[in-house]
CSV table of C-alpha atoms and ligand atoms in Angstrom, one decimal:
chain,number,residue,atom,x,y,z
K,1,MET,CA,-2.9,41.4,-4.6
K,2,PHE,CA,-5.2,38.8,-2.8
K,3,CYS,CA,-8.8,38.9,-2.4
K,4,ARG,CA,-10.2,38.9,1.0
K,5,SER,CA,-13.8,37.9,1.8
K,6,SER,CA,-15.2,41.2,3.5
K,7,ALA,CA,-17.2,38.9,5.9
K,8,ARG,CA,-15.0,36.6,8.6
K,9,SER,CA,-15.7,33.2,8.8
K,10,SER,CA,-17.3,31.7,12.0
K,11,ALA,CA,-18.6,28.6,12.8
K,12,SER,CA,-22.3,29.1,12.0
K,13,ARG,CA,-21.2,30.3,8.7
K,14,SER,CA,-23.7,28.7,6.1
K,15,HIS,CA,-22.6,27.2,2.9
K,16,ASP,CA,-25.1,29.3,1.1
K,17,VAL,CA,-22.7,32.6,2.7
K,18,LEU,CA,-19.5,31.1,2.1
K,19,VAL,CA,-20.8,30.6,-1.9
K,20,ARG,CA,-22.3,34.8,-2.0
K,21,SER,CA,-18.7,35.4,-0.7
K,22,TYR,CA,-16.9,33.3,-3.6
K,23,GLU,CA,-19.5,34.3,-6.7
K,24,PRO,CA,-18.5,37.7,-6.7
K,25,LEU,CA,-14.8,37.0,-6.8
K,26,THR,CA,-15.2,34.3,-9.7
K,27,ALA,CA,-17.5,36.0,-12.0
K,28,ALA,CA,-15.6,35.0,-15.6
K,29,SER,CA,-15.3,31.7,-13.9
K,30,ARG,CA,-18.9,31.1,-13.5
K,31,ALA,CA,-19.5,32.2,-17.0
K,32,LEU,CA,-16.4,30.1,-18.3
K,33,TRP,CA,-18.3,27.1,-16.4
K,34,GLU,CA,-21.7,28.0,-18.0
K,35,ARG,CA,-20.2,27.8,-21.5
K,36,ALA,CA,-18.8,24.7,-20.5
K,37,LEU,CA,-22.0,22.8,-19.6
K,38,GLY,CA,-22.7,23.3,-23.3
K,39,SER,CA,-20.2,20.9,-24.2
K,40,LEU,CA,-18.6,18.7,-21.5
K,41,PRO,CA,-20.8,16.9,-19.0
K,42,GLY,CA,-21.3,18.6,-15.7
K,43,GLY,CA,-18.8,21.6,-17.6
K,44,ASN,CA,-16.2,19.1,-16.3
K,45,THR,CA,-13.7,16.4,-17.8
K,46,ARG,CA,-11.8,15.6,-15.1
K,47,THR,CA,-13.9,14.5,-12.0
K,48,THR,CA,-11.4,15.6,-9.4
K,49,ILE,CA,-11.3,19.2,-10.2
K,50,PHE,CA,-14.9,20.0,-9.9
K,51,HIS,CA,-16.5,21.6,-6.6
K,52,ASP,CA,-19.5,23.1,-5.8
K,53,PRO,CA,-20.5,25.7,-7.1
K,54,TYR,CA,-18.2,25.8,-9.7
K,55,PRO,CA,-14.6,25.7,-9.8
K,56,VAL,CA,-12.2,29.0,-10.6
K,57,TYR,CA,-10.7,28.7,-14.0
K,58,VAL,CA,-6.8,29.4,-14.0
K,59,ALA,CA,-5.7,31.3,-16.5
K,60,ARG,CA,-1.3,32.0,-16.0
K,61,GLY,CA,0.7,30.6,-13.4
K,62,ALA,CA,4.4,31.6,-12.4
K,63,GLY,CA,6.3,29.7,-9.3
K,64,CYS,CA,3.6,28.7,-6.3
K,65,ARG,CA,1.0,31.1,-7.5
K,66,VAL,CA,-1.8,31.5,-10.2
K,67,TRP,CA,-4.0,34.2,-11.3
K,68,ASP,CA,-7.6,33.4,-12.6
K,69,ALA,CA,-9.8,34.1,-15.2
K,70,ASP,CA,-10.9,37.7,-13.3
K,71,GLY,CA,-7.5,38.2,-12.6
K,72,VAL,CA,-7.4,36.8,-9.1
K,73,GLU,CA,-4.2,35.6,-7.7
K,74,ARG,CA,-3.9,32.7,-5.3
K,75,ILE,CA,-1.3,30.8,-3.9
K,76,ASP,CA,-1.4,27.3,-5.4
K,77,PHE,CA,-1.3,24.7,-2.3
K,78,ILE,CA,-1.7,21.8,-4.2
K,79,SER,CA,0.4,22.1,-7.5
K,80,ASN,CA,-1.8,20.1,-9.8
K,81,TYR,CA,-2.4,17.3,-7.1
K,82,THR,CA,1.3,17.6,-6.1
K,83,SER,CA,2.6,17.5,-9.7
K,84,LEU,CA,4.2,20.6,-9.5
K,85,ILE,CA,6.8,20.2,-7.1
K,86,LEU,CA,9.2,23.2,-8.2
K,87,GLY,CA,5.6,25.6,-9.2
K,88,HIS,CA,4.6,26.9,-12.3
K,89,CYS,CA,6.6,27.2,-15.3
K,90,HIS,CA,10.1,27.0,-13.7
K,91,PRO,CA,12.8,28.7,-15.9
K,92,ARG,CA,14.8,25.3,-16.1
K,93,VAL,CA,11.9,23.4,-16.7
K,94,VAL,CA,10.3,25.8,-19.5
K,95,GLU,CA,13.7,26.1,-21.1
K,96,ALA,CA,14.0,22.3,-21.7
K,97,VAL,CA,10.2,21.9,-23.1
K,98,GLN,CA,10.4,25.1,-25.8
K,99,SER,CA,13.9,24.0,-27.1
K,100,GLN,CA,12.8,20.0,-27.1
K,101,ALA,CA,9.7,21.6,-28.7
K,102,ALA,CA,11.5,23.1,-31.9
K,103,ARG,CA,13.5,20.0,-32.2
K,104,LEU,CA,11.1,17.1,-32.0
K,105,MET,CA,7.8,16.9,-30.1
K,106,SER,CA,6.9,13.0,-30.7
K,107,VAL,CA,8.0,10.4,-33.1
K,108,ALA,CA,7.5,6.8,-33.8
K,109,ALA,CA,10.8,5.9,-32.6
K,110,PRO,CA,12.5,5.8,-29.2
K,111,ASN,CA,14.7,9.3,-28.3
K,112,GLU,CA,17.8,9.2,-25.8
K,113,LEU,CA,16.2,11.5,-23.2
K,114,GLU,CA,13.8,8.4,-21.8
K,115,ILE,CA,16.8,6.3,-21.2
K,116,GLY,CA,18.1,9.5,-19.5
K,117,LEU,CA,14.6,9.6,-17.5
K,118,ALA,CA,15.1,6.1,-16.8
K,119,GLU,CA,18.5,6.2,-15.7
K,120,ARG,CA,17.3,9.0,-12.9
K,121,ILE,CA,14.9,7.4,-11.4
K,122,ARG,CA,16.8,4.2,-10.9
K,123,GLU,CA,19.6,5.9,-9.1
K,124,ARG,CA,16.3,7.3,-6.7
K,125,LEU,CA,14.9,3.9,-6.7
K,126,PRO,CA,17.4,0.7,-6.1
K,127,SER,CA,14.1,-1.2,-6.5
K,128,VAL,CA,13.7,-0.5,-9.8
K,129,ASP,CA,15.7,-2.3,-12.6
K,130,LEU,CA,13.8,-1.8,-15.3
K,131,ILE,CA,11.0,0.6,-16.5
K,132,ARG,CA,8.1,1.5,-18.7
K,133,PHE,CA,6.6,5.2,-19.5
K,134,THR,CA,3.2,5.6,-19.6
K,135,ASN,CA,1.1,8.5,-20.2
K,136,SER,CA,-0.7,8.7,-16.5
K,137,GLY,CA,-0.6,7.2,-13.5
K,138,THR,CA,-3.8,5.2,-14.2
K,139,GLU,CA,-2.3,3.6,-17.1
K,140,ALA,CA,1.0,2.9,-15.0
K,141,THR,CA,-1.1,1.1,-12.3
K,142,MET,CA,-3.4,-0.5,-14.6
K,143,LEU,CA,-0.4,-1.8,-16.5
K,144,SER,CA,1.1,-3.0,-12.8
K,145,LEU,CA,-1.8,-5.2,-12.3
K,146,ARG,CA,-1.7,-6.8,-15.5
K,147,ALA,CA,2.3,-7.5,-15.0
K,148,ALA,CA,1.6,-8.9,-11.8
K,149,ARG,CA,-0.9,-11.2,-13.2
K,150,ALA,CA,0.9,-12.0,-16.0
K,151,PHE,CA,3.8,-13.0,-13.7
K,152,THR,CA,2.1,-15.0,-11.3
K,153,GLY,CA,-0.8,-16.5,-13.7
K,154,ARG,CA,-3.6,-15.3,-10.5
K,155,GLU,CA,-6.3,-12.8,-10.9
K,156,LYS,CA,-7.3,-11.5,-7.8
K,157,ILE,CA,-6.0,-8.3,-6.3
K,158,ALA,CA,-5.9,-6.6,-3.1
K,159,VAL,CA,-6.2,-2.8,-2.6
K,160,PHE,CA,-7.0,-0.4,0.8
K,161,ALA,CA,-10.0,1.1,1.6
K,162,GLY,CA,-9.2,4.9,1.2
K,163,GLY,CA,-6.7,4.2,-1.8
K,164,TYR,CA,-6.6,6.1,-4.9
K,165,HIS,CA,-5.0,4.6,-8.2
K,166,GLY,CA,-6.5,6.8,-10.9
K,167,SER,CA,-9.5,5.9,-12.9
K,168,HIS,CA,-8.9,2.5,-15.1
K,169,ASP,CA,-11.9,-0.6,-13.8
K,170,TYR,CA,-9.5,-1.8,-11.1
K,171,ALA,CA,-8.9,1.3,-9.5
K,172,ALA,CA,-12.4,2.5,-10.0
K,173,CYS,CA,-13.6,-0.4,-8.4
K,174,ILE,CA,-12.1,1.3,-5.2
K,175,PRO,CA,-14.7,3.8,-3.4
K,176,GLY,CA,-12.5,6.4,-2.1
K,177,ASP,CA,-13.4,6.8,1.6
K,178,THR,CA,-14.2,4.2,3.7
K,179,GLY,CA,-14.4,0.0,2.7
K,180,VAL,CA,-17.0,-0.6,0.9
K,181,ALA,CA,-17.5,-3.2,-1.4
K,182,PRO,CA,-15.9,-2.7,-4.8
K,183,GLY,CA,-17.9,-1.9,-8.0
K,184,GLY,CA,-19.2,1.2,-9.9
K,185,PRO,CA,-21.2,2.1,-12.5
K,186,GLY,CA,-20.2,0.5,-16.0
K,187,ILE,CA,-17.5,-1.6,-14.0
K,188,PRO,CA,-17.8,-5.0,-15.0
K,189,ALA,CA,-18.8,-7.7,-12.3
K,190,ALA,CA,-16.1,-10.0,-13.6
K,191,VAL,CA,-13.3,-7.3,-12.7
K,192,ALA,CA,-14.8,-5.9,-9.6
K,193,ASP,CA,-15.2,-9.7,-8.4
K,194,SER,CA,-11.4,-9.7,-8.6
K,195,ILE,CA,-10.8,-7.1,-6.1
K,196,VAL,CA,-10.0,-7.7,-2.2
K,197,VAL,CA,-10.4,-4.4,-0.3
K,198,ALA,CA,-8.3,-4.8,2.9
K,199,PRO,CA,-8.2,-1.8,5.6
K,200,PHE,CA,-5.2,0.6,5.3
K,201,ASP,CA,-2.6,0.6,8.1
K,202,ASP,CA,-4.4,-2.7,10.1
K,203,ARG,CA,-2.2,-5.7,10.4
K,204,GLU,CA,-4.9,-8.1,11.5
K,205,GLY,CA,-8.0,-6.8,9.3
K,206,THR,CA,-5.8,-7.3,6.6
K,207,LEU,CA,-4.6,-10.3,7.1
K,208,ALA,CA,-8.6,-11.8,7.7
K,209,ALA,CA,-9.2,-9.6,4.4
K,210,LEU,CA,-6.6,-11.4,2.4
K,211,GLU,CA,-6.1,-14.9,4.6
K,212,PRO,CA,-8.8,-16.6,1.9
K,213,HIS,CA,-7.2,-15.4,-0.9
K,214,LEU,CA,-3.4,-15.9,-0.5
K,215,GLY,CA,-3.4,-18.5,-3.1
K,216,GLU,CA,-5.4,-16.7,-5.7
K,217,LEU,CA,-3.5,-13.3,-5.2
K,218,ALA,CA,-1.4,-11.7,-7.7
K,219,ALA,CA,-0.7,-8.2,-6.5
K,220,VAL,CA,-1.0,-6.2,-3.3
K,221,ILE,CA,-1.4,-2.5,-4.3
K,222,VAL,CA,-0.6,0.3,-1.9
K,223,GLU,CA,0.3,3.7,-1.7
K,224,PRO,CA,3.1,4.1,1.1
K,225,VAL,CA,1.4,7.7,2.0
K,226,LEU,CA,-2.6,7.8,1.0
K,227,GLY,CA,-2.4,10.9,-0.6
K,228,ALA,CA,-6.2,11.5,-2.0
K,229,GLY,CA,-7.4,9.4,0.7
K,230,GLY,CA,-6.1,12.0,2.8
K,231,VAL,CA,-2.2,12.0,3.3
K,232,VAL,CA,-2.1,9.2,5.8
K,233,PRO,CA,1.7,7.4,6.2
K,234,ALA,CA,1.4,3.7,6.4
K,235,THR,CA,3.6,2.7,9.5
K,236,ALA,CA,6.7,1.0,8.3
K,237,GLY,CA,5.8,-2.1,10.0
K,238,PHE,CA,2.9,-2.3,7.8
K,239,LEU,CA,4.7,-2.1,4.7
K,240,ALA,CA,7.4,-4.6,6.1
K,241,PHE,CA,4.2,-7.0,6.9
K,242,LEU,CA,2.9,-6.6,3.6
K,243,ARG,CA,6.4,-7.1,2.2
K,244,GLU,CA,6.3,-10.5,4.4
K,245,LEU,CA,2.7,-11.5,3.4
K,246,THR,CA,3.0,-11.1,-0.2
K,247,ARG,CA,6.7,-12.9,-0.3
K,248,ASP,CA,4.8,-16.2,1.7
K,249,ALA,CA,2.0,-15.7,-0.7
K,250,GLY,CA,3.9,-15.8,-4.0
K,251,ALA,CA,2.0,-12.5,-4.8
K,252,LEU,CA,3.5,-9.0,-5.7
K,253,LEU,CA,3.8,-6.3,-3.6
K,254,VAL,CA,3.4,-2.7,-5.8
K,255,PHE,CA,3.5,0.9,-4.4
K,256,ASP,CA,1.9,3.2,-6.1
K,257,GLU,CA,4.2,6.4,-5.3
K,258,VAL,CA,2.6,8.1,-7.9
K,259,ILE,CA,2.1,10.9,-5.3
K,260,SER,CA,4.4,9.9,-2.3
K,261,PHE,CA,7.4,9.6,-4.5
K,262,ARG,CA,7.6,13.6,-3.7
K,263,ILE,CA,8.0,12.7,-0.1
K,264,GLY,CA,11.7,12.0,-0.4
K,265,TYR,CA,14.8,11.7,-2.5
K,266,HIS,CA,14.4,7.7,-3.0
K,267,GLY,CA,10.5,8.2,-2.2
K,268,ALA,CA,8.4,6.6,0.5
K,269,GLN,CA,10.2,3.4,0.0
K,270,GLY,CA,13.7,4.3,1.0
K,271,ARG,CA,12.6,6.5,4.0
K,272,LEU,CA,10.3,3.5,5.2
K,273,GLY,CA,13.0,1.2,4.1
K,274,VAL,CA,10.8,-1.8,2.4
K,275,THR,CA,11.4,-2.7,-1.0
K,276,PRO,CA,8.3,-3.7,-3.5
K,277,ASP,CA,8.4,-5.6,-6.4
K,278,LEU,CA,7.0,-3.3,-8.3
K,279,THR,CA,6.6,0.7,-8.4
K,280,THR,CA,3.9,3.0,-9.9
K,281,LEU,CA,5.0,6.6,-10.3
K,282,GLY,CA,3.5,9.7,-11.8
K,283,LYS,CA,3.1,13.2,-11.5
K,284,ILE,CA,6.5,15.0,-10.7
K,285,ILE,CA,8.5,12.6,-12.9
K,286,GLY,CA,7.0,14.6,-15.9
K,287,GLY,CA,7.7,17.9,-14.7
K,288,GLY,CA,4.2,19.0,-15.5
K,289,LEU,CA,3.4,17.5,-18.3
K,290,PRO,CA,1.2,14.2,-18.8
K,291,VAL,CA,3.5,11.3,-17.7
K,292,GLY,CA,3.1,7.9,-16.1
K,293,ALA,CA,5.8,4.9,-15.2
K,294,LEU,CA,6.0,1.3,-14.2
K,295,GLY,CA,9.3,0.2,-12.7
K,296,GLY,CA,10.8,-3.0,-10.8
K,297,ARG,CA,12.2,-6.3,-10.5
K,298,ALA,CA,14.0,-7.2,-14.0
K,299,ASP,CA,12.3,-10.7,-14.0
K,300,VAL,CA,8.8,-9.2,-13.6
K,301,MET,CA,9.6,-6.3,-16.1
K,302,GLU,CA,11.4,-8.3,-18.4
K,303,LEU,CA,7.7,-9.9,-19.5
K,304,PHE,CA,7.5,-6.1,-21.5
K,305,ASP,CA,10.5,-7.0,-23.6
K,306,PRO,CA,9.2,-6.7,-27.3
K,307,ARG,CA,11.8,-9.5,-28.2
K,308,ARG,CA,9.5,-12.2,-26.3
K,309,ASP,CA,6.8,-14.2,-28.3
K,310,ASP,CA,5.1,-14.3,-24.9
K,311,ARG,CA,5.7,-10.3,-24.3
K,312,ILE,CA,2.9,-8.1,-22.4
K,313,GLY,CA,2.2,-6.2,-25.5
K,314,HIS,CA,2.3,-1.9,-24.2
K,315,GLY,CA,1.9,0.4,-27.0
K,316,GLY,CA,1.2,4.1,-26.5
K,317,THR,CA,1.3,6.8,-29.1
K,318,PHE,CA,3.0,8.9,-26.7
K,319,ASN,CA,4.7,7.2,-24.2
K,320,ALA,CA,8.1,8.7,-23.3
K,321,ASN,CA,7.3,11.4,-25.7
K,322,PRO,CA,10.2,13.9,-25.9
K,323,LEU,CA,8.4,17.1,-24.5
K,324,THR,CA,7.7,15.0,-21.1
K,325,MET,CA,11.1,13.8,-20.8
K,326,ALA,CA,12.9,17.1,-21.5
K,327,ALA,CA,10.1,18.0,-18.4
K,328,GLY,CA,11.1,15.5,-16.1
K,329,LEU,CA,14.5,15.0,-16.5
K,330,ALA,CA,14.9,19.1,-15.9
K,331,THR,CA,12.6,18.6,-12.9
K,332,LEU,CA,14.6,15.6,-11.6
K,333,ASP,CA,17.9,17.5,-12.1
K,334,GLU,CA,16.5,20.6,-10.1
K,335,LEU,CA,15.6,18.3,-7.0
K,336,THR,CA,18.4,17.7,-4.9
K,337,PRO,CA,18.3,15.9,-1.5
K,338,GLU,CA,18.9,19.2,-0.4
K,339,ARG,CA,15.9,20.4,-1.8
K,340,TYR,CA,13.7,17.8,-0.4
K,341,ASP,CA,14.7,18.9,3.2
K,342,ARG,CA,14.0,22.5,2.2
K,343,LEU,CA,10.6,21.4,1.8
K,344,GLU,CA,10.1,19.2,4.3
K,345,ALA,CA,11.5,21.7,6.9
K,346,LEU,CA,9.1,24.3,5.6
K,347,ALA,CA,6.4,21.4,6.0
K,348,GLN,CA,7.0,21.1,9.5
K,349,GLU,CA,6.9,24.9,10.2
K,350,LEU,CA,3.2,25.1,8.3
K,351,GLU,CA,2.5,22.2,10.5
K,352,ALA,CA,3.4,23.9,13.8
K,353,ALA,CA,2.3,27.3,12.5
K,354,VAL,CA,-1.2,25.8,11.8
K,355,SER,CA,-1.3,24.2,15.3
K,356,GLU,CA,-0.3,27.1,17.2
K,357,ARG,CA,-2.3,30.0,15.2
K,358,THR,CA,-5.6,28.4,13.8
K,359,GLY,CA,-8.1,26.4,15.9
K,360,VAL,CA,-7.2,23.4,13.6
K,361,SER,CA,-4.5,21.0,12.9
K,362,ALA,CA,-2.6,20.0,10.0
K,363,THR,CA,-0.2,17.2,9.7
K,364,ALA,CA,3.0,16.8,7.4
K,365,VAL,CA,4.5,14.2,5.5
K,366,GLY,CA,7.3,15.0,3.4
K,367,SER,CA,6.6,18.0,1.5
K,368,LEU,CA,2.6,16.7,1.3
K,369,PHE,CA,0.2,17.9,4.4
K,370,ARG,CA,-3.4,17.6,5.4
K,371,ILE,CA,-5.8,20.0,7.4
K,372,ASP,CA,-8.1,18.1,9.8
K,373,LEU,CA,-11.6,20.0,10.8
K,374,PRO,CA,-13.1,18.4,14.1
K,375,ASP,CA,-16.0,18.0,11.3
K,376,PRO,CA,-14.9,16.6,8.0
K,377,ALA,CA,-17.8,17.3,6.1
K,378,ARG,CA,-17.0,21.2,6.8
K,379,LEU,CA,-13.7,20.3,4.8
K,380,PRO,CA,-15.8,21.4,1.2
K,381,ASP,CA,-16.9,24.9,2.8
K,382,LEU,CA,-13.1,25.3,4.1
K,383,HIS,CA,-12.0,25.1,0.7
K,384,VAL,CA,-14.7,27.3,-0.9
K,385,ASP,CA,-13.4,29.8,1.8
K,386,LEU,CA,-9.8,29.1,1.2
K,387,LEU,CA,-10.7,30.0,-2.3
K,388,ALA,CA,-12.0,33.6,-1.6
K,389,ASN,CA,-9.1,34.1,0.8
K,390,GLY,CA,-6.2,33.7,-2.0
K,391,ILE,CA,-5.3,29.9,-1.2
K,392,LEU,CA,-5.9,27.2,-3.4
K,393,MET,CA,-6.0,23.6,-2.2
K,394,THR,CA,-8.3,20.5,-2.5
K,395,PRO,CA,-12.1,20.6,-1.2
K,396,ARG,CA,-10.7,17.5,1.2
K,397,GLY,CA,-8.0,19.3,2.9
K,398,MET,CA,-4.8,17.9,1.4
K,399,GLY,CA,-2.4,20.2,0.4
K,400,CYS,CA,1.5,20.1,-0.9
K,401,LEU,CA,4.7,22.6,-1.0
K,402,SER,CA,6.6,23.5,-3.8
K,403,THR,CA,9.9,24.4,-4.1
K,404,PRO,CA,9.2,28.7,-4.8
K,405,MET,CA,7.4,28.5,-1.6
K,406,THR,CA,9.3,30.5,1.6
K,407,SER,CA,7.9,31.4,5.1
K,408,VAL,CA,6.1,33.8,3.7
K,409,GLU,CA,3.5,31.7,1.8
K,410,VAL,CA,3.1,29.3,4.8
K,411,ASP,CA,2.4,32.8,6.7
K,412,ALA,CA,-0.1,33.7,4.3
K,413,PHE,CA,-1.7,30.0,4.2
K,414,VAL,CA,-1.9,30.1,8.0
K,415,GLU,CA,-3.5,33.3,8.3
K,416,ALA,CA,-6.3,32.7,5.7
K,417,LEU,CA,-6.9,29.6,7.3
K,418,ALA,CA,-7.4,31.5,10.8
K,419,SER,CA,-9.9,33.5,8.9
K,420,ALA,CA,-11.5,30.9,7.3
K,421,ALA,CA,-11.4,27.8,9.9
K,422,PRO,CA,-14.6,27.1,11.2
V,501,PLP,C1,-1.6,7.5,-5.7
V,501,PLP,C2,-2.1,7.3,-7.0
V,501,PLP,N1,-2.2,6.7,-8.3
V,501,PLP,C3,-2.8,6.9,-9.5
V,501,PLP,C4,-2.9,8.2,-9.5
V,501,PLP,C5,-3.7,8.2,-11.3
V,501,PLP,O1,-3.0,9.1,-11.6
V,501,PLP,P1,-3.0,9.9,-13.6
V,501,PLP,O2,-4.0,11.1,-12.5
V,501,PLP,O3,-2.0,10.6,-13.6
V,501,PLP,O4,-3.6,9.1,-13.8
V,501,PLP,C6,-3.0,8.8,-8.8
V,501,PLP,C7,-3.6,10.3,-9.4
V,501,PLP,O5,-3.8,11.2,-8.3
V,501,PLP,C8,-3.0,9.0,-7.6
V,501,PLP,O6,-2.9,9.9,-6.6
């Protein structure tokens, strides 16, 4: 069943009113959050999933649907921030994880599954000669920057305003929204000082920001499609410009495809036709379990070869753990080119239907989409209203599709949006 708020939204609807329609539906979540306040700061252990007044606690998922602690059903249009491209508890993934769990969960030795997942990824990304697995996208981007600094003997890293690369010091320097200066509580000045921020998808602005630093630049890291920053694709021309700029400067070009790998069988790099030196991955390649990966040019990745005296050390008790590798293999094997085509067609259907049937617009990129409101400051209200209308997505208007979805879920989304959109 879908829970619909009794009152319809309107432009004048205040946040307090929205919260009043949300609270009666979410009493059990509220109780859990209040209990969590006793043990977790703000009741939270993942900044990116907190929202005002408190988040819903999800108890169960199946396909593209989730059920919260109050038993309320919602359609999941964010799929653990884009990770669950096959939806929740896909039978093939569950079977792979269950049988692997009964055989071997983790061990201080390599396992065959990691070779298989590495091969699947290399098949899809010709730019990846060699690959290392990590447990998160955060670790993957951190490692990519270390590799670039080791390879070039330089220290500076260029990032883009609005980009997101996880929560290590170099990435946490980057404020989420606009091009403000690097830095943040607890971040050493030396780290912040080694970051140069450039404007996304703006050649002239990027050249102006980077030119004074070109001789010191180890890497430029960029999301080919800004994910958390609002599902904004870079133009192929901008990425080609970065390719040339980094090559001429002797710096490495890192594509952070932690999210954008889901936009096509060959990732964003395949769609846009630009080849990076290094690629970071995460999310879908773990089939719903914790994962990250760094892959790229053999001459850079060979720095991790443990047989070298001057190797980059990269330990990790759970790197390439068999459960994640099994879930990732099952997931990539389900993701045929035809499935990507179908997901993209459904996203196009959503984009068109939102524009036709609601007062706002949607932009789809592969299986990702964003909702644009005339006043973006109202996105958090929209999010709460959608939660009260049977839809789970993000407070910033970012959404994605998963393979169990059909036109039925797209229709339900558009209907909820039409009633909720200010
Ligand atoms: C583009 C990008 N890079 C890196 C990360 C960090 O990945 P993780 O949350 O697995 O550490 C994210 C997470 O959303 C991301 O969107």
